[in-house]
mmCIF file of C-alpha atoms in Angstrom:
data_model
loop_
_atom_site.group_PDB
_atom_site.id
_atom_site.type_symbol
_atom_site.label_atom_id
_atom_site.label_comp_id
_atom_site.label_asym_id
_atom_site.label_seq_id
_atom_site.Cartn_x
_atom_site.Cartn_y
_atom_site.Cartn_z
ATOM 1 C CA MET A 1 0.000 0.000 0.000
ATOM 2 C CA ASP A 2 2.773 2.469 0.956
ATOM 3 C CA LEU A 3 4.698 1.575 -2.215
ATOM 4 C CA HIS A 4 1.616 2.235 -4.352
ATOM 5 C CA ILE A 5 1.101 5.669 -2.784
ATOM 6 C CA SER A 6 4.739 6.576 -3.278
ATOM 7 C CA LEU A 7 4.639 5.573 -6.952
ATOM 8 C CA THR A 8 1.459 7.581 -7.486
ATOM 9 C CA VAL A 9 2.956 10.713 -5.943
ATOM 10 C CA PHE A 10 6.130 10.278 -8.008
ATOM 11 C CA THR A 11 4.123 9.869 -11.219
ATOM 12 C CA VAL A 12 2.077 13.026 -10.562
ATOM 13 C CA LEU A 13 5.179 15.063 -9.816
ATOM 14 C CA PHE A 14 6.942 13.754 -12.924
ATOM 15 C CA LEU A 15 4.024 14.459 -15.244
ATOM 16 C CA SER A 16 3.544 17.917 -13.722
ATOM 17 C CA ALA A 17 7.181 18.755 -14.313
ATOM 18 C CA ALA A 18 6.871 17.543 -17.891
ATOM 19 C CA GLY A 19 3.763 19.677 -18.447
ATOM 20 C CA LEU A 20 1.624 16.652 -19.170
ATOM 21 C CA CYS A 21 -0.478 16.667 -15.968
ATOM 22 C CA SER A 22 -4.027 18.054 -16.080
ATOM 23 C CA CYS A 23 -3.313 19.684 -12.660
ATOM 24 C CA GLN A 24 -2.229 22.739 -14.587
ATOM 25 C CA ASN A 25 -5.880 23.195 -15.604
ATOM 26 C CA GLU A 26 -7.255 23.010 -12.071
ATOM 27 C CA LEU A 27 -8.961 26.117 -10.684
ATOM 28 C CA LEU A 28 -8.562 27.040 -7.031
ATOM 29 C CA LEU A 29 -11.744 28.108 -5.250
ATOM 30 C CA ASP A 30 -12.243 29.710 -1.870
ATOM 31 C CA GLY A 31 -13.650 27.353 0.739
ATOM 32 C CA PRO A 32 -14.991 25.358 2.308
ATOM 33 C CA LEU A 33 -17.761 27.888 2.838
ATOM 34 C CA ASP A 34 -20.352 28.261 5.617
ATOM 35 C CA GLY A 35 -23.755 29.843 5.213
ATOM 36 C CA GLU A 36 -26.984 30.162 7.151
ATOM 37 C CA VAL A 37 -30.482 29.383 6.037
ATOM 38 C CA GLY A 38 -31.887 32.371 4.158
ATOM 39 C CA GLY A 39 -28.433 33.887 3.661
ATOM 40 C CA SER A 40 -26.131 33.974 0.637
ATOM 41 C CA VAL A 41 -22.590 32.980 -0.372
ATOM 42 C CA VAL A 42 -20.217 33.751 -3.230
ATOM 43 C CA PHE A 43 -18.026 31.032 -4.735
ATOM 44 C CA THR A 44 -14.844 32.876 -5.697
ATOM 45 C CA LEU A 45 -11.945 31.673 -7.846
ATOM 46 C CA ILE A 46 -8.577 32.298 -6.243
ATOM 47 C CA ASN A 47 -6.855 32.008 -9.645
ATOM 48 C CA PRO A 48 -9.403 33.481 -12.073
ATOM 49 C CA PRO A 49 -8.828 33.064 -15.826
ATOM 50 C CA SER A 50 -6.468 35.496 -17.563
ATOM 51 C CA ALA A 51 -9.215 36.355 -20.068
ATOM 52 C CA PRO A 52 -13.019 36.241 -19.883
ATOM 53 C CA PRO A 53 -14.103 32.635 -20.423
ATOM 54 C CA THR A 54 -16.344 31.766 -23.344
ATOM 55 C CA LYS A 55 -18.183 29.100 -21.360
ATOM 56 C CA ILE A 56 -18.923 28.773 -17.630
ATOM 57 C CA THR A 57 -20.746 25.861 -16.010
ATOM 58 C CA TRP A 58 -21.577 25.405 -12.295
ATOM 59 C CA THR A 59 -22.796 22.094 -10.888
ATOM 60 C CA CYS A 60 -24.566 21.550 -7.542
ATOM 61 C CA PRO A 61 -24.108 18.693 -5.001
ATOM 62 C CA SER A 62 -26.599 16.435 -6.800
ATOM 63 C CA ASN A 63 -24.585 16.811 -10.027
ATOM 64 C CA THR A 64 -27.343 18.999 -11.369
ATOM 65 C CA VAL A 65 -26.161 21.811 -13.608
ATOM 66 C CA ILE A 66 -27.173 25.001 -11.839
ATOM 67 C CA ILE A 67 -26.225 27.476 -14.549
ATOM 68 C CA THR A 68 -24.410 27.526 -17.858
ATOM 69 C CA SER A 69 -23.182 30.786 -19.320
ATOM 70 C CA LEU A 70 -22.253 30.756 -22.994
ATOM 71 C CA GLY A 71 -21.536 34.223 -24.287
ATOM 72 C CA ASP A 72 -24.663 36.277 -23.780
ATOM 73 C CA THR A 73 -26.791 33.206 -23.175
ATOM 74 C CA GLU A 74 -27.546 31.757 -19.717
ATOM 75 C CA MET A 75 -29.315 28.512 -18.906
ATOM 76 C CA ILE A 76 -30.501 28.236 -15.267
ATOM 77 C CA HIS A 77 -32.046 25.218 -13.576
ATOM 78 C CA PRO A 78 -35.670 25.922 -12.568
ATOM 79 C CA GLU A 79 -34.968 25.365 -8.861
ATOM 80 C CA TYR A 80 -32.300 28.076 -8.943
ATOM 81 C CA ILE A 81 -34.047 30.752 -10.961
ATOM 82 C CA GLY A 82 -33.796 34.004 -9.028
ATOM 83 C CA ARG A 83 -31.219 32.507 -6.678
ATOM 84 C CA VAL A 84 -28.042 32.382 -8.780
ATOM 85 C CA SER A 85 -25.957 34.670 -10.940
ATOM 86 C CA VAL A 86 -22.507 34.276 -12.493
ATOM 87 C CA ASN A 87 -19.736 36.810 -13.101
ATOM 88 C CA LYS A 88 -18.819 36.457 -16.770
ATOM 89 C CA THR A 89 -15.320 37.848 -16.204
ATOM 90 C CA THR A 90 -14.150 36.015 -13.060
ATOM 91 C CA ALA A 91 -16.532 33.038 -13.319
ATOM 92 C CA SER A 92 -17.568 33.433 -9.641
ATOM 93 C CA LEU A 93 -21.039 32.246 -8.571
ATOM 94 C CA ASP A 94 -23.459 34.085 -6.273
ATOM 95 C CA LEU A 95 -25.951 31.748 -4.530
ATOM 96 C CA ARG A 96 -28.805 33.322 -2.517
ATOM 97 C CA SER A 97 -31.737 32.260 -0.298
ATOM 98 C CA LEU A 98 -29.799 29.317 1.025
ATOM 99 C CA THR A 99 -31.529 26.183 2.273
ATOM 100 C CA LEU A 100 -30.217 23.154 4.107
ATOM 101 C CA HIS A 101 -30.362 21.269 0.784
ATOM 102 C CA ASP A 102 -27.700 23.570 -0.630
ATOM 103 C CA THR A 103 -25.100 21.856 1.547
ATOM 104 C CA GLY A 104 -22.569 19.863 -0.489
ATOM 105 C CA GLU A 105 -19.848 20.049 -3.161
ATOM 106 C CA TYR A 106 -19.881 22.542 -6.053
ATOM 107 C CA THR A 107 -17.924 22.254 -9.314
ATOM 108 C CA VAL A 108 -17.065 24.865 -11.930
ATOM 109 C CA ASN A 109 -15.853 24.306 -15.521
ATOM 110 C CA ILE A 110 -14.652 27.108 -17.784
ATOM 111 C CA THR A 111 -13.265 27.385 -21.294
ATOM 112 C CA VAL A 112 -11.101 30.270 -22.483
ATOM 113 C CA SER A 113 -11.286 30.850 -26.266
ATOM 114 C CA SER A 114 -7.697 32.027 -26.597
ATOM 115 C CA SER A 115 -6.323 28.692 -25.378
ATOM 116 C CA GLY A 116 -9.255 26.390 -25.949
ATOM 117 C CA VAL A 117 -8.279 24.592 -22.762
ATOM 118 C CA GLU A 118 -11.007 23.526 -20.338
ATOM 119 C CA GLN A 119 -10.333 24.238 -16.648
ATOM 120 C CA PHE A 120 -12.210 23.016 -13.604
ATOM 121 C CA GLY A 121 -12.321 23.430 -9.829
ATOM 122 C CA LYS A 122 -14.420 22.450 -6.846
ATOM 123 C CA THR A 123 -15.285 23.525 -3.304
ATOM 124 C CA SER A 124 -17.895 22.774 -0.631
ATOM 125 C CA LEU A 125 -20.666 24.590 1.191
ATOM 126 C CA ALA A 126 -22.243 23.869 4.610
ATOM 127 C CA VAL A 127 -25.555 25.547 5.405
ATOM 128 C CA PHE A 128 -26.665 25.915 9.029
ATOM 129 C CA GLU A 129 -29.813 27.054 10.750
ATOM 130 C CA ARG A 130 -29.367 30.025 13.076
ATOM 131 C CA ILE A 131 -29.576 28.800 16.664
ATOM 132 C CA SER A 132 -32.229 29.824 19.153
ATOM 133 C CA THR A 133 -32.340 28.548 22.709
ATOM 134 C CA SER A 134 -34.797 28.099 25.529
ATOM 135 C CA PRO A 135 -34.144 28.948 29.187
ATOM 136 C CA ILE A 136 -32.132 26.345 31.060
ATOM 137 C CA ILE A 137 -34.333 23.865 32.878
ATOM 138 C CA SER A 138 -33.289 22.961 36.421
ATOM 139 C CA THR A 139 -34.613 19.856 38.136
ATOM 140 C CA GLY A 140 -34.060 18.981 41.754
ATOM 141 C CA GLY A 141 -36.239 21.426 43.676
ATOM 142 C CA THR A 142 -34.743 22.924 46.838
ATOM 143 C CA LEU A 143 -31.053 22.076 46.919
ATOM 144 C CA ILE A 144 -29.360 21.344 50.251
ATOM 145 C CA ALA A 145 -25.604 20.975 50.406
ATOM 146 C CA GLY A 146 -24.469 17.381 50.794
ATOM 147 C CA ASN A 147 -27.974 15.942 50.359
ATOM 148 C CA SER A 148 -29.374 17.042 46.977
ATOM 149 C CA SER A 149 -28.635 16.513 43.273
ATOM 150 C CA VAL A 150 -29.513 18.678 40.281
ATOM 151 C CA ASN A 151 -29.784 18.358 36.494
ATOM 152 C CA LEU A 152 -29.426 21.408 34.249
ATOM 153 C CA THR A 153 -30.760 20.947 30.716
ATOM 154 C CA CYS A 154 -29.919 23.264 27.816
ATOM 155 C CA ASP A 155 -32.311 22.937 24.862
ATOM 156 C CA ALA A 156 -31.826 24.719 21.542
ATOM 157 C CA GLN A 157 -33.231 24.839 18.034
ATOM 158 C CA GLY A 158 -31.125 24.991 14.905
ATOM 159 C CA THR A 159 -27.991 23.269 13.721
ATOM 160 C CA ILE A 160 -25.996 22.601 16.897
ATOM 161 C CA ILE A 161 -22.309 21.934 16.492
ATOM 162 C CA THR A 162 -20.999 22.581 19.998
ATOM 163 C CA ARG A 163 -22.575 22.939 23.434
ATOM 164 C CA GLU A 164 -20.391 24.200 26.311
ATOM 165 C CA TRP A 165 -21.008 24.780 30.026
ATOM 166 C CA THR A 166 -19.308 27.318 32.296
ATOM 167 C CA LYS A 167 -19.696 28.350 35.945
ATOM 168 C CA ASP A 168 -19.007 32.006 36.725
ATOM 169 C CA GLY A 169 -17.081 32.201 33.444
ATOM 170 C CA THR A 170 -14.907 29.119 34.085
ATOM 171 C CA PRO A 171 -15.340 26.072 31.782
ATOM 172 C CA LEU A 172 -16.754 22.940 33.419
ATOM 173 C CA PHE A 173 -15.384 19.463 32.880
ATOM 174 C CA PRO A 174 -16.416 16.011 34.127
ATOM 175 C CA SER A 175 -15.401 15.313 37.746
ATOM 176 C CA ASN A 176 -16.435 13.224 40.740
ATOM 177 C CA SER A 177 -19.618 15.265 41.109
ATOM 178 C CA ILE A 178 -20.154 16.573 37.542
ATOM 179 C CA THR A 179 -21.425 14.430 34.658
ATOM 180 C CA PHE A 180 -22.545 15.424 31.130
ATOM 181 C CA TYR A 181 -25.243 13.631 29.124
ATOM 182 C CA GLU A 182 -26.592 13.757 25.533
ATOM 183 C CA ASP A 183 -23.637 15.607 23.975
ATOM 184 C CA ASN A 184 -23.514 18.104 26.846
ATOM 185 C CA ARG A 185 -27.227 18.820 26.630
ATOM 186 C CA THR A 186 -27.631 17.974 30.332
ATOM 187 C CA LEU A 187 -25.283 18.819 33.191
ATOM 188 C CA SER A 188 -25.696 16.720 36.336
ATOM 189 C CA ILE A 189 -24.235 17.609 39.761
ATOM 190 C CA SER A 190 -24.472 15.033 42.546
ATOM 191 C CA PRO A 191 -24.303 15.818 45.363
ATOM 192 C CA VAL A 192 -24.378 19.587 45.355
ATOM 193 C CA GLU A 193 -22.195 21.521 47.797
ATOM 194 C CA LYS A 194 -22.075 25.167 48.870
ATOM 195 C CA GLU A 195 -19.232 25.714 46.368
ATOM 196 C CA ASP A 196 -21.703 24.903 43.556
ATOM 197 C CA ASN A 197 -23.544 28.183 44.143
ATOM 198 C CA GLY A 198 -23.112 30.511 41.162
ATOM 199 C CA GLN A 199 -24.117 31.357 37.615
ATOM 200 C CA TYR A 200 -24.135 28.522 35.088
ATOM 201 C CA THR A 201 -23.998 29.331 31.375
ATOM 202 C CA CYS A 202 -24.808 27.069 28.442
ATOM 203 C CA THR A 203 -23.413 28.235 25.092
ATOM 204 C CA VAL A 204 -24.666 26.599 21.899
ATOM 205 C CA SER A 205 -22.945 27.478 18.631
ATOM 206 C CA ASN A 206 -22.340 26.664 14.990
ATOM 207 C CA PRO A 207 -20.234 28.450 12.357
ATOM 208 C CA VAL A 208 -22.906 31.079 11.719
ATOM 209 C CA SER A 209 -24.411 31.741 15.175
ATOM 210 C CA SER A 210 -23.867 31.401 18.904
ATOM 211 C CA VAL A 211 -26.384 31.737 21.734
ATOM 212 C CA SER A 212 -25.963 31.577 25.523
ATOM 213 C CA GLU A 213 -28.384 31.022 28.386
ATOM 214 C CA ASN A 214 -27.678 31.680 32.094
ATOM 215 C CA HIS A 215 -29.021 30.034 35.234
ATOM 216 C CA ASN A 216 -28.310 30.989 38.855
ATOM 217 C CA LEU A 217 -27.945 27.916 41.028
ATOM 218 C CA VAL A 218 -28.663 28.367 44.737
ATOM 219 C CA VAL A 219 -27.579 25.699 47.204
ATOM 220 C CA LYS A 220 -28.817 26.012 50.781
ATOM 221 C CA TYR A 221 -26.206 25.390 53.487
ATOM 222 C CA GLY A 222 -25.125 26.325 56.978
ATOM 223 C CA PRO A 223 -24.968 27.762 59.489
ATOM 224 C CA GLU A 224 -21.190 27.494 59.884
ATOM 225 C CA GLU A 225 -18.215 29.537 61.098
ATOM 226 C CA ILE A 226 -20.310 31.314 63.722
ATOM 227 C CA VAL A 227 -18.606 34.209 65.534
ATOM 228 C CA ILE A 228 -19.515 36.870 68.130
ATOM 229 C CA ILE A 229 -18.317 40.445 67.712
ATOM 230 C CA GLY A 230 -18.289 42.802 70.696
ATOM 231 C CA THR A 231 -16.430 44.032 73.800
ATOM 232 C CA LYS A 232 -15.844 41.479 76.536
ATOM 233 C CA ALA A 233 -14.878 43.979 79.274
ATOM 234 C CA VAL A 234 -17.455 46.686 80.016
ATOM 235 C CA ASP A 235 -17.543 49.441 82.665
ATOM 236 C CA THR A 236 -20.685 49.702 84.748
ATOM 237 C CA GLY A 237 -23.264 51.975 83.210
ATOM 238 C CA ASN A 238 -21.968 51.496 79.664
ATOM 239 C CA PHE A 239 -23.495 49.632 76.713
ATOM 240 C CA ILE A 240 -23.204 45.901 76.192
ATOM 241 C CA HIS A 241 -23.379 45.401 72.418
ATOM 242 C CA LEU A 242 -22.789 41.914 70.968
ATOM 243 C CA THR A 243 -23.385 40.819 67.356
ATOM 244 C CA CYS A 244 -23.627 37.225 66.130
ATOM 245 C CA LEU A 245 -22.647 36.271 62.564
ATOM 246 C CA ALA A 246 -22.650 32.955 60.668
ATOM 247 C CA LYS A 247 -22.288 31.859 57.048
ATOM 248 C CA SER A 248 -25.594 30.490 55.833
ATOM 249 C CA ILE A 249 -28.045 30.394 52.904
ATOM 250 C CA PRO A 250 -30.679 31.476 53.647
ATOM 251 C CA GLU A 251 -29.724 33.885 56.450
ATOM 252 C CA SER A 252 -29.711 32.217 59.857
ATOM 253 C CA ILE A 253 -32.207 32.922 62.610
ATOM 254 C CA TYR A 254 -30.328 34.074 65.733
ATOM 255 C CA THR A 255 -31.203 33.605 69.408
ATOM 256 C CA TRP A 256 -29.311 34.945 72.462
ATOM 257 C CA ALA A 257 -29.408 33.245 75.862
ATOM 258 C CA PHE A 258 -28.252 34.809 79.166
ATOM 259 C CA ASN A 259 -29.179 33.772 82.695
ATOM 260 C CA GLY A 260 -32.148 31.744 81.462
ATOM 261 C CA THR A 261 -33.509 34.554 79.285
ATOM 262 C CA GLU A 262 -33.677 34.277 75.478
ATOM 263 C CA ILE A 263 -33.695 37.182 73.037
ATOM 264 C CA SER A 264 -34.192 36.901 69.259
ATOM 265 C CA GLY A 265 -32.063 38.787 66.770
ATOM 266 C CA ALA A 266 -28.491 38.925 65.571
ATOM 267 C CA SER A 267 -27.554 41.659 68.094
ATOM 268 C CA TYR A 268 -27.736 41.727 71.893
ATOM 269 C CA ILE A 269 -27.841 45.250 73.384
ATOM 270 C CA LYS A 270 -28.018 46.329 77.043
ATOM 271 C CA GLU A 271 -27.958 50.104 77.483
ATOM 272 C CA GLN A 272 -27.191 50.401 81.220
ATOM 273 C CA SER A 273 -24.965 47.545 82.330
ATOM 274 C CA GLY A 274 -24.439 46.487 85.936
ATOM 275 C CA HIS A 275 -22.491 43.845 87.837
ATOM 276 C CA GLU A 276 -25.409 41.473 87.399
ATOM 277 C CA ASP A 277 -24.855 41.567 83.618
ATOM 278 C CA SER A 278 -21.517 39.772 83.909
ATOM 279 C CA GLY A 279 -21.544 36.185 82.687
ATOM 280 C CA LYS A 280 -21.794 33.878 79.667
ATOM 281 C CA TYR A 281 -23.743 35.072 76.616
ATOM 282 C CA THR A 282 -24.648 32.271 74.171
ATOM 283 C CA CYS A 283 -25.678 32.831 70.540
ATOM 284 C CA THR A 284 -27.418 30.113 68.514
ATOM 285 C CA ALA A 285 -27.754 30.352 64.710
ATOM 286 C CA ARG A 286 -30.341 28.161 62.977
ATOM 287 C CA ASN A 287 -31.091 27.578 59.282
ATOM 288 C CA SER A 288 -34.810 27.066 58.693
ATOM 289 C CA ILE A 289 -34.217 25.151 55.428
ATOM 290 C CA THR A 290 -31.362 22.842 56.361
ATOM 291 C CA ASN A 291 -32.666 22.518 59.948
ATOM 292 C CA LEU A 292 -29.076 22.783 61.127
ATOM 293 C CA SER A 293 -27.904 24.963 64.013
ATOM 294 C CA GLN A 294 -24.639 26.090 65.565
ATOM 295 C CA ASN A 295 -23.853 28.046 68.732
ATOM 296 C CA THR A 296 -21.009 29.832 70.454
ATOM 297 C CA TYR A 297 -20.586 31.985 73.564
ATOM 298 C CA VAL A 298 -18.598 34.843 75.043
ATOM 299 C CA ASP A 299 -17.846 35.754 78.666
ATOM 300 C CA VAL A 300 -18.601 39.396 79.469
ATOM 301 C CA SER A 301 -17.180 41.096 82.565
ATOM 302 C CA VAL A 302 -18.835 44.255 83.925
ATOM 303 C CA THR A 303 -16.605 46.094 86.427
ATOM 304 C CA ASP A 304 -16.514 49.462 88.193
ATOM 305 C CA GLN A 305 -14.860 52.207 86.272
ATOM 306 C CA LYS A 306 -11.446 53.035 87.767
ATOM 307 C CA GLU A 307 -11.082 56.487 89.285
ATOM 308 C CA VAL A 308 -8.099 57.361 87.161
ATOM 309 C CA ASN A 309 -10.096 56.509 84.098
ATOM 310 C CA SER A 310 -12.864 58.884 85.230
ATOM 311 C CA LEU A 311 -10.545 61.900 85.180
ATOM 312 C CA SER A 312 -10.593 63.988 82.083
ATOM 313 C CA THR A 313 -7.474 64.659 80.116
ATOM 314 C CA GLY A 314 -7.429 68.249 81.406
ATOM 315 C CA ALA A 315 -7.670 67.103 85.020
ATOM 316 C CA ILE A 316 -4.821 64.632 84.584
ATOM 317 C CA ALA A 317 -2.701 67.333 82.956
ATOM 318 C CA GLY A 318 -3.457 69.740 85.838
ATOM 319 C CA ILE A 319 -2.363 67.178 88.410
ATOM 320 C CA ALA A 320 0.851 66.543 86.504
ATOM 321 C CA VAL A 321 1.653 70.268 86.344
ATOM 322 C CA ALA A 322 0.936 70.706 90.067
ATOM 323 C CA CYS A 323 3.274 67.829 90.926
ATOM 324 C CA LEU A 324 5.974 69.336 88.757
ATOM 325 C CA VAL A 325 5.663 72.778 90.409
ATOM 326 C CA PHE A 326 5.753 71.214 93.870
ATOM 327 C CA GLY A 327 8.875 69.243 92.981
ATOM 328 C CA LEU A 328 10.616 72.345 91.701
ATOM 329 C CA ALA A 329 9.697 74.261 94.866
ATOM 330 C CA VAL A 330 11.074 71.515 97.105
ATOM 331 C CA GLY A 331 14.261 71.360 95.058
ATOM 332 C CA ALA A 332 14.756 75.132 95.201
ATOM 333 C CA GLY A 333 14.241 75.195 98.975
ATOM 334 C CA GLY A 334 16.737 72.389 99.481
ATOM 335 C CA SER A 335 19.322 74.166 97.364
ATOM 336 C CA PHE A 336 18.877 77.385 99.377
ATOM 337 C CA PHE A 337 19.466 75.675 102.729
ATOM 338 C CA ALA A 338 22.445 73.778 101.345
ATOM 339 C CA MET A 339 24.072 76.981 100.163
ATOM 340 C CA ARG A 340 23.456 78.691 103.501
ATOM 341 C CA LYS A 341 25.087 75.810 105.293
ATOM 342 C CA ARG A 342 28.088 76.002 103.033
ATOM 343 C CA ASN A 343 28.434 79.726 103.733
ATOM 344 C CA VAL A 344 28.562 79.160 107.485
ATOM 345 C CA SER A 345 31.014 76.285 107.093
ATOM 346 C CA GLY A 346 33.124 78.434 104.776
ATOM 347 C CA ASN A 347 33.401 81.219 107.336
ATOM 348 C CA SER A 348 34.518 78.752 109.970
ATOM 349 C CA ARG A 349 37.036 77.225 107.636
ATOM 350 C CA LYS A 350 38.390 80.630 106.699
ATOM 351 C CA LYS A 351 38.975 81.544 110.353
ATOM 352 C CA ASP A 352 40.633 78.216 111.097
ATOM 353 C CA ALA A 353 42.816 78.535 108.033
ATOM 354 C CA GLN A 354 44.024 81.941 109.137
ATOM 355 C CA ASP A 355 45.022 80.502 112.497
ATOM 356 C CA SER A 356 46.615 77.372 111.029
ATOM 357 C CA PRO A 357 50.410 77.132 111.124
ATOM 358 C CA PHE A 358 50.258 75.567 107.668
ATOM 359 C CA ALA A 359 48.626 78.538 105.963
ATOM 360 C CA PRO A 360 50.911 80.464 103.611
ATOM 361 C CA PRO A 361 51.403 84.160 104.234
ATOM 362 C CA SER A 362 48.692 86.291 102.723
ATOM 363 C CA THR A 363 49.119 89.559 100.977
ATOM 364 C CA SER A 364 46.863 92.557 101.095
ATOM 365 C CA ASN A 365 46.786 92.719 97.270
ATOM 366 C CA ASP A 366 45.057 89.303 96.830
ATOM 367 C CA ALA A 367 41.428 89.505 95.847
ATOM 368 C CA ALA A 368 40.842 86.159 97.489
ATOM 369 C CA SER A 369 42.588 84.106 100.130
ATOM 370 C CA HIS A 370 43.659 80.490 99.454
ATOM 371 C CA VAL A 371 44.475 77.705 101.817
ATOM 372 C CA TYR A 372 47.115 75.232 100.698
ATOM 373 C CA VAL A 373 47.638 71.901 102.374
ATOM 374 C CA ASN A 374 51.055 70.298 102.129
ATOM 375 C CA SER A 375 50.494 66.777 100.930
ATOM 376 C CA ARG A 376 53.219 65.371 103.128
ATOM 377 C CA VAL A 377 51.785 67.040 106.209
ATOM 378 C CA ALA A 378 48.298 65.898 105.278
ATOM 379 C CA GLN A 379 49.561 62.348 104.988
ATOM 380 C CA GLU A 380 51.230 62.603 108.372
ATOM 381 C CA LEU A 381 48.078 63.978 109.946
ATOM 382 C CA ASN A 382 46.089 61.219 108.368
ATOM 383 C CA MET A 383 48.381 58.665 109.961
ATOM 384 C CA ARG A 384 47.971 60.399 113.294
ATOM 385 C CA THR A 385 44.233 60.257 112.881
ATOM 386 C CA ASN A 386 44.313 56.545 112.270
ATOM 387 C CA SER A 387 46.550 56.045 115.313
ATOM 388 C CA GLY A 388 44.270 58.183 117.481
ATOM 389 C CA THR A 389 46.869 60.914 118.156
ATOM 390 C CA VAL A 390 44.895 63.670 116.471
ATOM 391 C CA ALA A 391 42.568 65.608 118.678
ATOM 392 C CA PRO A 392 38.894 65.735 117.732
ATOM 393 C CA ASN A 393 39.109 69.481 117.143
ATOM 394 C CA ASP A 394 42.034 69.174 114.671
ATOM 395 C CA ARG A 395 41.007 69.940 111.076
ATOM 396 C CA ILE A 396 42.608 68.225 108.115
ATOM 397 C CA TYR A 397 42.329 69.723 104.622
ATOM 398 C CA ASP A 398 42.776 67.162 101.893
ATOM 399 C CA ARG A 399 41.774 69.401 98.991
ATOM 400 C CA ARG A 400 42.205 73.001 97.960
ATOM 401 C CA LEU A 401 39.537 75.337 99.283
ATOM 402 C CA SER A 402 38.988 78.692 97.666
ATOM 403 C CA TYR A 403 36.722 81.440 98.818
ATOM 404 C CA LYS A 404 36.324 85.091 98.314
ATOM 405 C CA SER A 405 37.255 87.717 100.855
ATOM 406 C CA ASP A 406 33.667 88.179 101.945
ATOM 407 C CA PRO A 407 32.066 84.740 102.269
ATOM 408 C CA THR A 408 28.765 86.236 103.389
ATOM 409 C CA ASP A 409 28.049 87.636 99.921
ATOM 410 C CA GLU A 410 28.330 84.401 97.907
ATOM 411 C CA PRO A 411 28.386 80.684 98.745
ATOM 412 C CA LEU A 412 31.603 78.755 98.973
ATOM 413 C CA TYR A 413 32.729 76.909 95.831
ATOM 414 C CA VAL A 414 34.673 73.702 96.249
ATOM 415 C CA ASN A 415 37.161 72.937 93.485
#
């Protein structure tokens, strides 16, 4: 078989190269073509003749001659009268008012007088009905997550080539829970889950038209992920405001329980709270369709408001300033007494220094008097002190003391 094909291809190529193959006379037509019922198409030659042909013949799928053009004369088949026309220069055919029966292969034959050679070509036409759809039909009634199944059916009229399903714009494919039937006409989901909520789209198309239908699928589920929002620590006299939330379709029915009392609603509010309002607050969420419920609780503590918290910002600032002023006053008073004490001590030291045998001679030109302590003598006196030979009234100067001539005017500075 492979050898036969190879020999055939070789023969065609050889004859074509030698100019003996009839392929040189083949016309190339545009196609295959698509058309819709009631529409029109034009069969066009890609390589039209170099000169107007003297004879043009078009044949339909049933090998019936549609039209023959010979010079100024045209012969048209009765079924195509008013539906066809031929271009005498390019040999193209215009076919109108298409029907499904026009689907098939079309052949053209032309003869050019200058060469006398007959040329031919062929192409195909597919005619489609424009598609119209009906709303998607959903079976399954009320859908409950984990318990229900659903079938979505997409019906359409016309020539259907493809039928595709998407959910929220994302294409759907077969899976553990998704199955397609009747060439994607029906989409089955079993069982449905909360994630199956969304918009389902069925798109039906053919080469000449495309139509889509949408269906919103609602799956009941919940309640789940219940939470309480609110403040757990409250000062007496302030609001207690708690809110209960849960994921659920439809919306859950909420009930609050505290100290044997039940209150309906998603929020629990107590305007004037007291110590007796401390305790456990329980919220229960219930779905009336799924008949499922879930609860959670929060411990609320109501305590007396601390005194410091009751002070305004201005009052706190005033107290801080008062403390600062008091501290500065105490510090200033302490400094004053310390300086006075130093003045008295300085006067005593000055008198003792003048009487000391270790004081250097003073001059009347000095603006201030200085007391110098010989380090050797100081060391000796220190030794005497340790040995107990120094009298209690003896004074030992181990640093340089400087003071002005009148110690009553300014305090003594120790270098």
